[in-house]
Coordinates of C-alpha atoms in Angstrom, one line a residue:
X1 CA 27.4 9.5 21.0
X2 CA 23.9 11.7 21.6
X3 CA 22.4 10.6 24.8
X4 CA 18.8 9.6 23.5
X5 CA 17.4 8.3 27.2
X6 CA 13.8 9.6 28.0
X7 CA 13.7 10.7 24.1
X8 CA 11.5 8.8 22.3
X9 CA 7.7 9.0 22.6
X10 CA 5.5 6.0 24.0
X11 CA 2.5 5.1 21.5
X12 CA 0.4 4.3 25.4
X13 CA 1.0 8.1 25.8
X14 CA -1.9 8.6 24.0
X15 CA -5.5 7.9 26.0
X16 CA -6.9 5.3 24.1
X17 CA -10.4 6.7 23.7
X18 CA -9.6 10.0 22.5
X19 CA -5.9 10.1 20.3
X20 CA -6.0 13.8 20.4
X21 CA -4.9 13.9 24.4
X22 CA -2.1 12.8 25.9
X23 CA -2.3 11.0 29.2
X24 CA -1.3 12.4 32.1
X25 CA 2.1 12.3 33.5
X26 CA 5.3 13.6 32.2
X27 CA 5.7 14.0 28.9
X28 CA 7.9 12.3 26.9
X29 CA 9.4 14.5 23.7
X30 CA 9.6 12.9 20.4
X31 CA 12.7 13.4 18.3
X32 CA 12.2 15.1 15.2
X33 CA 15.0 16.1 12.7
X34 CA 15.3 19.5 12.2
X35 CA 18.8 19.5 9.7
X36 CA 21.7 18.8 11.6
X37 CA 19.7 19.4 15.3
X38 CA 17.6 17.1 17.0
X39 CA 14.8 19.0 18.3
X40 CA 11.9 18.2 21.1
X41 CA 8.4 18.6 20.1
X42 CA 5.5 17.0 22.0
X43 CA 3.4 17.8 19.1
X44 CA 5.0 15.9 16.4
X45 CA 3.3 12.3 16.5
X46 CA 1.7 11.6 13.3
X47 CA -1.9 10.2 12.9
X48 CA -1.6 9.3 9.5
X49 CA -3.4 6.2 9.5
X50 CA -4.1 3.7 6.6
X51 CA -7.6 4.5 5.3
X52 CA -9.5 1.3 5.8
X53 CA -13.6 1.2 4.5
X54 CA -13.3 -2.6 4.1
X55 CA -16.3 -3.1 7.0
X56 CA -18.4 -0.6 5.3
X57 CA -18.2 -2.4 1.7
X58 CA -18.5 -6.1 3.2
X59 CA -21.7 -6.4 1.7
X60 CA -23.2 -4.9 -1.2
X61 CA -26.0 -3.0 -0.8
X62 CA -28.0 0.4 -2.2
X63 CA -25.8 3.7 -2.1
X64 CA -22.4 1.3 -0.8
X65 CA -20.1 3.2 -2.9
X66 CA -22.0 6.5 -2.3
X67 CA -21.1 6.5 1.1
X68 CA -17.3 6.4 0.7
X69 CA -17.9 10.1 -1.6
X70 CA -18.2 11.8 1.6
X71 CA -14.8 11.0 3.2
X72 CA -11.9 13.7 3.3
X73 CA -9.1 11.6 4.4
X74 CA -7.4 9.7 1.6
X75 CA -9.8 11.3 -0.5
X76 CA -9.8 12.2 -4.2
X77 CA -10.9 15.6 -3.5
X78 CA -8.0 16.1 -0.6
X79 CA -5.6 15.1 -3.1
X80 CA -5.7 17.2 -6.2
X81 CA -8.3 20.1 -5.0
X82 CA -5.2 22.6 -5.4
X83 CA -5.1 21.7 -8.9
X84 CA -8.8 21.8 -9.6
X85 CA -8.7 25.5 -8.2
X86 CA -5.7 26.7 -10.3
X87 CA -7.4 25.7 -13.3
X88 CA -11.1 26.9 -12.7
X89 CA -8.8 30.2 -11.7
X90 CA -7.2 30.1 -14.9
X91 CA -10.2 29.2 -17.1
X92 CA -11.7 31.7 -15.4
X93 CA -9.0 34.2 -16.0
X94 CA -9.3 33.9 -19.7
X95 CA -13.7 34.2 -20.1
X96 CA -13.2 37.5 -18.0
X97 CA -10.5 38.3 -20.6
X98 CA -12.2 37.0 -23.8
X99 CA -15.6 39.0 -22.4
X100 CA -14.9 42.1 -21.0
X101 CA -11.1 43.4 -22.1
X102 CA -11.4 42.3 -25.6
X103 CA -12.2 44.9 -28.3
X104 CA -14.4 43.3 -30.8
X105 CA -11.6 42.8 -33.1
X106 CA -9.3 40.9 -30.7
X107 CA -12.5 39.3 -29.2
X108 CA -13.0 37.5 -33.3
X109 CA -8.9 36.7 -32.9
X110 CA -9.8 34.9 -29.4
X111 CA -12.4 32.7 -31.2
X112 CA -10.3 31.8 -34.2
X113 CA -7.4 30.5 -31.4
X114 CA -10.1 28.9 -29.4
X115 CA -12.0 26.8 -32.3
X116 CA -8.1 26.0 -33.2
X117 CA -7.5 24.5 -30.1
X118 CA -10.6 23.0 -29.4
X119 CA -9.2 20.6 -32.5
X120 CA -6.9 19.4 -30.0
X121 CA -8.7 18.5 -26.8
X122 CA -10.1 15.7 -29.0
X123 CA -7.9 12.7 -27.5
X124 CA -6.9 11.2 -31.2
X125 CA -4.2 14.0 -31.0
X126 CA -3.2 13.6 -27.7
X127 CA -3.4 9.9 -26.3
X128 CA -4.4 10.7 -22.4
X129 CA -6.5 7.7 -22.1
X130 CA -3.7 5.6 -23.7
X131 CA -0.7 6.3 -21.8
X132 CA -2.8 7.2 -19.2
X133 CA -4.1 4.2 -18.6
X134 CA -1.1 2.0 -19.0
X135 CA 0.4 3.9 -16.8
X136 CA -1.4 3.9 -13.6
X137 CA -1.4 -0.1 -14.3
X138 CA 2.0 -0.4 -14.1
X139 CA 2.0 1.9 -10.8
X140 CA -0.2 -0.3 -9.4
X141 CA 1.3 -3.5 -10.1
X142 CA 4.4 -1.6 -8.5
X143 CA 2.7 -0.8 -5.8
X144 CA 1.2 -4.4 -5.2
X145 CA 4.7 -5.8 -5.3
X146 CA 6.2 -3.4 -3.1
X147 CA 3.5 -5.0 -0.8
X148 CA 3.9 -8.4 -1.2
X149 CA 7.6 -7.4 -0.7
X150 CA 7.4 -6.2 2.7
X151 CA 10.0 -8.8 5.5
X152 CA 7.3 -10.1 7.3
X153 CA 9.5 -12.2 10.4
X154 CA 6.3 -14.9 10.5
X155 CA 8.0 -18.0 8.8
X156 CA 10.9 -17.3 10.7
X157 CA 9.8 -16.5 13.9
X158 CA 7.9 -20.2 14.0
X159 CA 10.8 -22.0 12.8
X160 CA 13.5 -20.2 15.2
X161 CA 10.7 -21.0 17.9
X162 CA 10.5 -25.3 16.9
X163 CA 14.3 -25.7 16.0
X164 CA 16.4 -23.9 18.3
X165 CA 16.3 -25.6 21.4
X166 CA 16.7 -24.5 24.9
X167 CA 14.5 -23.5 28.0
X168 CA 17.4 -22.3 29.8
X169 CA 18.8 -18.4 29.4
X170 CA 21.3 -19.2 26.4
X171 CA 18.5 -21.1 24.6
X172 CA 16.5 -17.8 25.1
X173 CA 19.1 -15.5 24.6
X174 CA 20.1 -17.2 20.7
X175 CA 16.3 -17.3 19.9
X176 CA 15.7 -14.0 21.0
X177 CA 18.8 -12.5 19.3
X178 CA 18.5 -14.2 16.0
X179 CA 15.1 -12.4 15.8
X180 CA 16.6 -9.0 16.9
X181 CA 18.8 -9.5 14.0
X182 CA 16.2 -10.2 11.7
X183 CA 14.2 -7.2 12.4
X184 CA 17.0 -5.2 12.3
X185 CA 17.9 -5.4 9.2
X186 CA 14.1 -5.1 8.2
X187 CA 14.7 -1.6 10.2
X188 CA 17.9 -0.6 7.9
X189 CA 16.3 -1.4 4.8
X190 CA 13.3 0.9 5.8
X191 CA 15.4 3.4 6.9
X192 CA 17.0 3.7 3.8
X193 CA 13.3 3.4 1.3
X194 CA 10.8 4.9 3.8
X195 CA 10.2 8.9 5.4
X196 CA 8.5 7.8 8.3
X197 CA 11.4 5.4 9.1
X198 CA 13.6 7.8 8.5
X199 CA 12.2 10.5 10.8
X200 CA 11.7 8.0 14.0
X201 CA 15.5 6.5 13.2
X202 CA 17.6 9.5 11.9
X203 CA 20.9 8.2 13.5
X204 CA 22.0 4.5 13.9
X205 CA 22.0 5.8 17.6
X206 CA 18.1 5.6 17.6
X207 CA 18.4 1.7 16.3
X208 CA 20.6 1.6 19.6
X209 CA 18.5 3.5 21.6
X210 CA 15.3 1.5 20.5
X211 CA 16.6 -1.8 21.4
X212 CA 17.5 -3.3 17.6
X213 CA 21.2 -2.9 18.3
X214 CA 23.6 -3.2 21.2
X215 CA 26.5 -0.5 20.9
X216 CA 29.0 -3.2 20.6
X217 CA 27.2 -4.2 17.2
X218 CA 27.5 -0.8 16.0
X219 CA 30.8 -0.7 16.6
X220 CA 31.4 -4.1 14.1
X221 CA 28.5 -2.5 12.0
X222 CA 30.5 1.0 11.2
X223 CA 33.9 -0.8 11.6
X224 CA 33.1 -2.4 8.4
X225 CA 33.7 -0.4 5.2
X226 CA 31.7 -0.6 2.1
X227 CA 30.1 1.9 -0.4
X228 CA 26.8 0.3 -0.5
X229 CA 24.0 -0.5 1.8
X230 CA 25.0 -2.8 4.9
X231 CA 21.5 -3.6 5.6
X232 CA 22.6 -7.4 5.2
X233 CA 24.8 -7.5 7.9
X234 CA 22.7 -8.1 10.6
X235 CA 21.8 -11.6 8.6
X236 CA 25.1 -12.2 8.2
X237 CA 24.9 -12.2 11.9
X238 CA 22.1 -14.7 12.2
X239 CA 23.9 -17.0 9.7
X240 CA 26.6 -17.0 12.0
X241 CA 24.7 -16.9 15.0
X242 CA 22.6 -20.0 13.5
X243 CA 26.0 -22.5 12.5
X244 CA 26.7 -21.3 16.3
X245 CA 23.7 -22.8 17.7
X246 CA 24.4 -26.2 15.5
X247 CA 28.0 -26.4 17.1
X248 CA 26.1 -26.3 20.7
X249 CA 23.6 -28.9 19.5
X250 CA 20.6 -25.9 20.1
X251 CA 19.8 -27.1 16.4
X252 CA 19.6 -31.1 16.4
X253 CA 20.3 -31.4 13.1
X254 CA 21.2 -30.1 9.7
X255 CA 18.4 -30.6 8.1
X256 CA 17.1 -27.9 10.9
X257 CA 19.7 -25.4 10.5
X258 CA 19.1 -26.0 6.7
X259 CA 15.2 -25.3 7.4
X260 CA 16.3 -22.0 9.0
X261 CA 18.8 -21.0 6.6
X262 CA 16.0 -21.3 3.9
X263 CA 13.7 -19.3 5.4
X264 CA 16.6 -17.0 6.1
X265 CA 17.6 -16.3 2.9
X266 CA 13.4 -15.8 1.8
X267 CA 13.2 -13.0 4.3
X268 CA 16.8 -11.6 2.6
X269 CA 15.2 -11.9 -0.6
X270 CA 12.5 -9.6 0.3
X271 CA 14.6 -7.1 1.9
X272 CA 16.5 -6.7 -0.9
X273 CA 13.7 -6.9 -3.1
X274 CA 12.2 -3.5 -1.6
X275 CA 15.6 -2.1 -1.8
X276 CA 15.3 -2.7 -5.4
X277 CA 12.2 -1.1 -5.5
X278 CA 13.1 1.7 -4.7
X279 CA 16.5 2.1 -6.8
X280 CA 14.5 1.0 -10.2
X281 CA 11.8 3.2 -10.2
X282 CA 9.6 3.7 -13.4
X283 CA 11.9 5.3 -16.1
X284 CA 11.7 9.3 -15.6
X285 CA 10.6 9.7 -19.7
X286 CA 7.5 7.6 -19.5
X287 CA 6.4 9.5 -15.9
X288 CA 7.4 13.2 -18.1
X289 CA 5.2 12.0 -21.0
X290 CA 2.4 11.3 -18.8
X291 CA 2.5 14.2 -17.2
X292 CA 2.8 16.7 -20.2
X293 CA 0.3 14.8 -21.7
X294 CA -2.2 15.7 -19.5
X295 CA -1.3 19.2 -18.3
X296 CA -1.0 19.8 -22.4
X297 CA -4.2 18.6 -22.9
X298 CA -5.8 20.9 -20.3
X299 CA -3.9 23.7 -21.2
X300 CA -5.3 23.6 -24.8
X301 CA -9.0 23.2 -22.8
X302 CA -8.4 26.2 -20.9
X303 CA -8.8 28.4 -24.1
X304 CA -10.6 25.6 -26.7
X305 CA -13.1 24.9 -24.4
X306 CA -14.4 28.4 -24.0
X307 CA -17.7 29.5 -24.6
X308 CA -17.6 31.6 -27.7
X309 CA -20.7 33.9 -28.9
X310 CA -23.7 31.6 -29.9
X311 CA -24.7 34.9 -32.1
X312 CA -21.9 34.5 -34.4
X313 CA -22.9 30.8 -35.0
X314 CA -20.1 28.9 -34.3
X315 CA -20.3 25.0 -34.6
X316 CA -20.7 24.0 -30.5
X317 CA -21.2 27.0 -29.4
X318 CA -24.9 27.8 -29.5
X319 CA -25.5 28.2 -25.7
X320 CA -23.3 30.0 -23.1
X321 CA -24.0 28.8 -19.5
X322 CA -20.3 30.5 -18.6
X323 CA -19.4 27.2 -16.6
X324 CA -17.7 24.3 -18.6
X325 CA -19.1 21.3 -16.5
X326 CA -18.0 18.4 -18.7
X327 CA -14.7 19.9 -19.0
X328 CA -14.4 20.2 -15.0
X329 CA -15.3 16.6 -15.1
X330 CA -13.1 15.4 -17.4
X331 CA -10.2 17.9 -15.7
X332 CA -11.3 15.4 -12.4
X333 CA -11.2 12.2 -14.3
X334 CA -8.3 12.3 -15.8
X335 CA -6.0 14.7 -13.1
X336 CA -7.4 12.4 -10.5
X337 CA -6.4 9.5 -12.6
X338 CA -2.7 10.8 -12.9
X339 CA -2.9 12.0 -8.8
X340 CA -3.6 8.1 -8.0
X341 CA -0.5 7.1 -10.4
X342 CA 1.7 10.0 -8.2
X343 CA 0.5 8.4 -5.1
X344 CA 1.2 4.9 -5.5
X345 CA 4.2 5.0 -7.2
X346 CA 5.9 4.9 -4.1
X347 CA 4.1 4.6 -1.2
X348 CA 6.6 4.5 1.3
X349 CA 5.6 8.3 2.1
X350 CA 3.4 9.9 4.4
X351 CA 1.0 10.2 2.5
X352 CA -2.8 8.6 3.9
X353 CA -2.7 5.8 2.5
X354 CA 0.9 4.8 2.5
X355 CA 2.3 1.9 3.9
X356 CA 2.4 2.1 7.9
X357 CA 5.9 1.0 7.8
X358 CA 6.4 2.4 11.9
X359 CA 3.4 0.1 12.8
X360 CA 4.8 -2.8 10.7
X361 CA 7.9 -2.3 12.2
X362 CA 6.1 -2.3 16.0
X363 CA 3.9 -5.5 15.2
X364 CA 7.2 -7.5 13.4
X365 CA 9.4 -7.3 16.9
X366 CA 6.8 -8.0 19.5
X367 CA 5.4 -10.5 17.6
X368 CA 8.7 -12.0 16.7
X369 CA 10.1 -12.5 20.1
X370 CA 5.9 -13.3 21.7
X371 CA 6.9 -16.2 19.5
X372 CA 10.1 -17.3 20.4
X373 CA 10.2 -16.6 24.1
X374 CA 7.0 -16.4 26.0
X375 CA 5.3 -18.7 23.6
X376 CA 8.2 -21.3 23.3
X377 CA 7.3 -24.3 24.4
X378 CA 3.8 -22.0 26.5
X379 CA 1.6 -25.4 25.7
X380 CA -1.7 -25.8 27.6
X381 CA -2.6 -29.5 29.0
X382 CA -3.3 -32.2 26.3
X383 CA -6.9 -32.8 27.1
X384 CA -9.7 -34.7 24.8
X385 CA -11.4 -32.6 22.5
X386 CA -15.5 -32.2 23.2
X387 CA -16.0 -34.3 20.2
X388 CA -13.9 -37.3 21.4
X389 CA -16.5 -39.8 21.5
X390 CA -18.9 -38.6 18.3
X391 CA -17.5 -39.8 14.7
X392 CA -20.5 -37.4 12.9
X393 CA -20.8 -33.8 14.7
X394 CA -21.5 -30.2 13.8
X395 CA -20.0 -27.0 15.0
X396 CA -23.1 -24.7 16.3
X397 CA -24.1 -22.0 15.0
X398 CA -25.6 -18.5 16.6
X399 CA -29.2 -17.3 16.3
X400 CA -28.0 -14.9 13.6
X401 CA -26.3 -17.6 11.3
X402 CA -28.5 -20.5 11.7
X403 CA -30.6 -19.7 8.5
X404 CA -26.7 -20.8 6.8
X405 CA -27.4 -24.4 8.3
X406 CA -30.7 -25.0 5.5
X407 CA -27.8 -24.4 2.9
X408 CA -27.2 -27.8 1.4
X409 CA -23.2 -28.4 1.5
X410 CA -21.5 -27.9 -2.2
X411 CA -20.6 -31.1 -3.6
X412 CA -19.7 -30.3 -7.3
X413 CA -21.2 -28.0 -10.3
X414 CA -21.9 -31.5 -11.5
X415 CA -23.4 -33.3 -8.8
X416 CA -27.1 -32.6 -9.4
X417 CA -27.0 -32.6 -13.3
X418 CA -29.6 -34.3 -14.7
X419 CA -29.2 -37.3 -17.2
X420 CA -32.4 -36.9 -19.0
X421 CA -30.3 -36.9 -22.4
X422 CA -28.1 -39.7 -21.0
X423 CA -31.1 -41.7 -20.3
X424 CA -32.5 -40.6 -24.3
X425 CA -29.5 -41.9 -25.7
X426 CA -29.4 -45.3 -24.3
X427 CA -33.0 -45.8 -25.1
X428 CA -32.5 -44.8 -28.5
X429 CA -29.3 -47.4 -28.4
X430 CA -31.7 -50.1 -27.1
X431 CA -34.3 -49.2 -30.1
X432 CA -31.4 -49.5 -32.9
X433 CA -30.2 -53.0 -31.5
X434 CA -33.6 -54.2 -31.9
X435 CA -34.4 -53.1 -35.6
X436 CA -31.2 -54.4 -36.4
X437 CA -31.9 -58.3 -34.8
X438 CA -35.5 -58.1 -36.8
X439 CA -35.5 -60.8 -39.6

């Protein structure tokens, strides 16, 4: 076994005004895979970061949008400006070409190939928009359920804390290892879908080393032989762990232990969910037809959309301003368009705006055992609240929000109609009973 102690890297290392030093004090090395070698490098933290603009957009106002245009990171421009430069290179390649190496002869040749494949850049023979389009909505909805998919230990955590009882050192020690088990195989499952998980736990050693597992759990963990993922062994463990507890009477009842098996089994679901994910990706032929059909259509741009010799009178072609701006827009539209479906599609890269799967990982297991140790049964004094005595009260408001206390409360889009035509038609009821009782 590789002797890990003193190997990882602290997240406090870093100052936390300025995330570009390191605090003083020894350093503490990172581990970073290098093939088979485990090398040290105090360089090798990552600040990829999620890129977050939600505070700038909370409220709409004039330029909001134009504000975000200037950002690198995450940015449009970051992720497909290598592709914007090959083709302005090649566009560019061919005008030289068509302009200066071309005898007059060959030059008429270019034109006749050019106006031919300017036929094709229309989009009723190739379908970009269409399969485009559907596309990068089925990417997204992916990526939106790869999200909502993510083992989040929050149900659990609350009902580990309220059913398994004990304020002595076994009660802690179940609670707090039912919730290492639950994280770890949150950890496994991440390990085997993410590249950032990956790198900070290349070796089941690491999980050790971190805390997740004891060595004697490894031992049962690689002891047990099977051909596909054993990420759900570590449940298996809380199961266990849980009908444990019950025999002990740490859970009162079985309508408890059912409780926790439930949520249990809801936390499996999404682990196996994401594992899912990423085995059934979207088929290979529809991601190949995208893609050829836009490189294909650009390719045919890069010699239809040309600018020809307005002298010769050509349909389209009566100025030549050398730059094809409307092409290099549309190049951006739609190349971004298929750069967002290449992002999403799995974001458990390290890309910017990938999932933070090392943070989510960080917040699940100290939030996890916050809750079922120092918080269990952490109650402050049952006191009166300030509005004991008053039936009828209002929560204050600050000088900046008190113009929201003028608002009259919502009671219904109904509430204030008015019954003018209510009021017409039983008047006009009244009238008609009284012409028909006239003699």
């Amino acid at each position: 076994m590789m002797h890990l102690n003193g190997s990882y890297y602290r997240k406090n290392d870093y100052t936390a005004g300025d995330p570009s030093r390191v605090s003083p004090g020894p350093p503490r090395p990172c581990m970073e895979e290098s093939g088979l070698q485990i090398q040290h490098n105090t360089n090798c933290p990552s600040l990829n970061m999620t890129v977050s603009y939600s505070l700038e957009v909370a409220n709409a106002r004039f330029h909001g949008f134009s504000r975000l245009l200037f950002r690198w990171k995450g940015s449009i421009y970051k992720l497909m400006y290598k592709e914007f430069l090959v083709f302005c290179a090649v566009y560019l390649f061919f005008s030289v070409f068509y302009r200066f190496l071309l005898t007059p002869r060959q030059q008429d040749l270019f034109e006749r190939v050019a106006l031919y494949c300017d036929q094709f850049t229309n989009t009723n023979f190739i379908p970009v928009l269409f399969v485009l389009g559907f596309y990068v909505n089925q990417a997204f909805t992916r990526w939106w359920g790869q999200y909502t998919s993510f083992p989040l230990p929050d149900n659990l955590m609350m009902v580990v804390s309220g059913n398994v009882h004990g304020a002595d050192e076994r009660g802690r020690l179940l609670r707090r290892t039912l919730m290492r088990y639950a994280n770890l195989s949150s950890v496994l499952i991440l390990r085997s879908i993410s590249t950032r998980v990956r790198k900070r736990f290349p070796t089941l050693e690491h999980i050790v080393e971190a805390g997740f597992m004891t060595t004697h759990e490894l031992k049962n963990f690689e002891s047990l032989h099977s051909d596909f993922n054993k990420y759900w062994m570590p449940l298996t463990w809380f199961s266990n762990l849980a009908a444990q507890a019950r025999q002990e009477g740490r859970v009162r009842d079985d309508i408890a232990l059912r409780l926790l098996m439930d949520e249990l089994n809801n936390y499996r679901a999404k682990c196996s969910l994401l594992f899912h994910y990423d085995w059934i990706s979207i088929p290979l032929v529809y991601t190949q037809v995208v893609t050829i059909a836009v490189y294909s259509f650009f390719a045919f741009c890069v010699i239809g959309r040309q600018f020809l010799n307005p002298e010769k009178g050509y349909s389209s072609h009566r100025f030549d301003i050398y730059i094809p701006v409307f092409t290099l827009l549309q190049f951006f539209f739609y190349t971004g368009w298929l750069k967002v479906g290449e992002l999403i599609i799995n974001p458990f890269g390290e890309d910017d705006d990938d999932f933070e799967t090392n943070q989510l990982i960080d917040r699940n297991i100290q939030v996890s055992m916050l809750a079922v140790d120092d918080m269990y049964q952490n109650l402050a004094p049952i006191v009166k609240d300030k509005h004991w005595k008053n039936s009828l009260f209002s929560v204050p408001y600050t000088q900046s929000t008190a113009a929201e206390t003028l608002r009259p409360a919502f009671k219904g889009s109904t509430f204030d109609m008015r019954l003018e035509f209510m009021c017409l038609d039983s008047k006009q009821r009244e009238k008609g009973v009284r012409i028909g009782a006239s003699p």
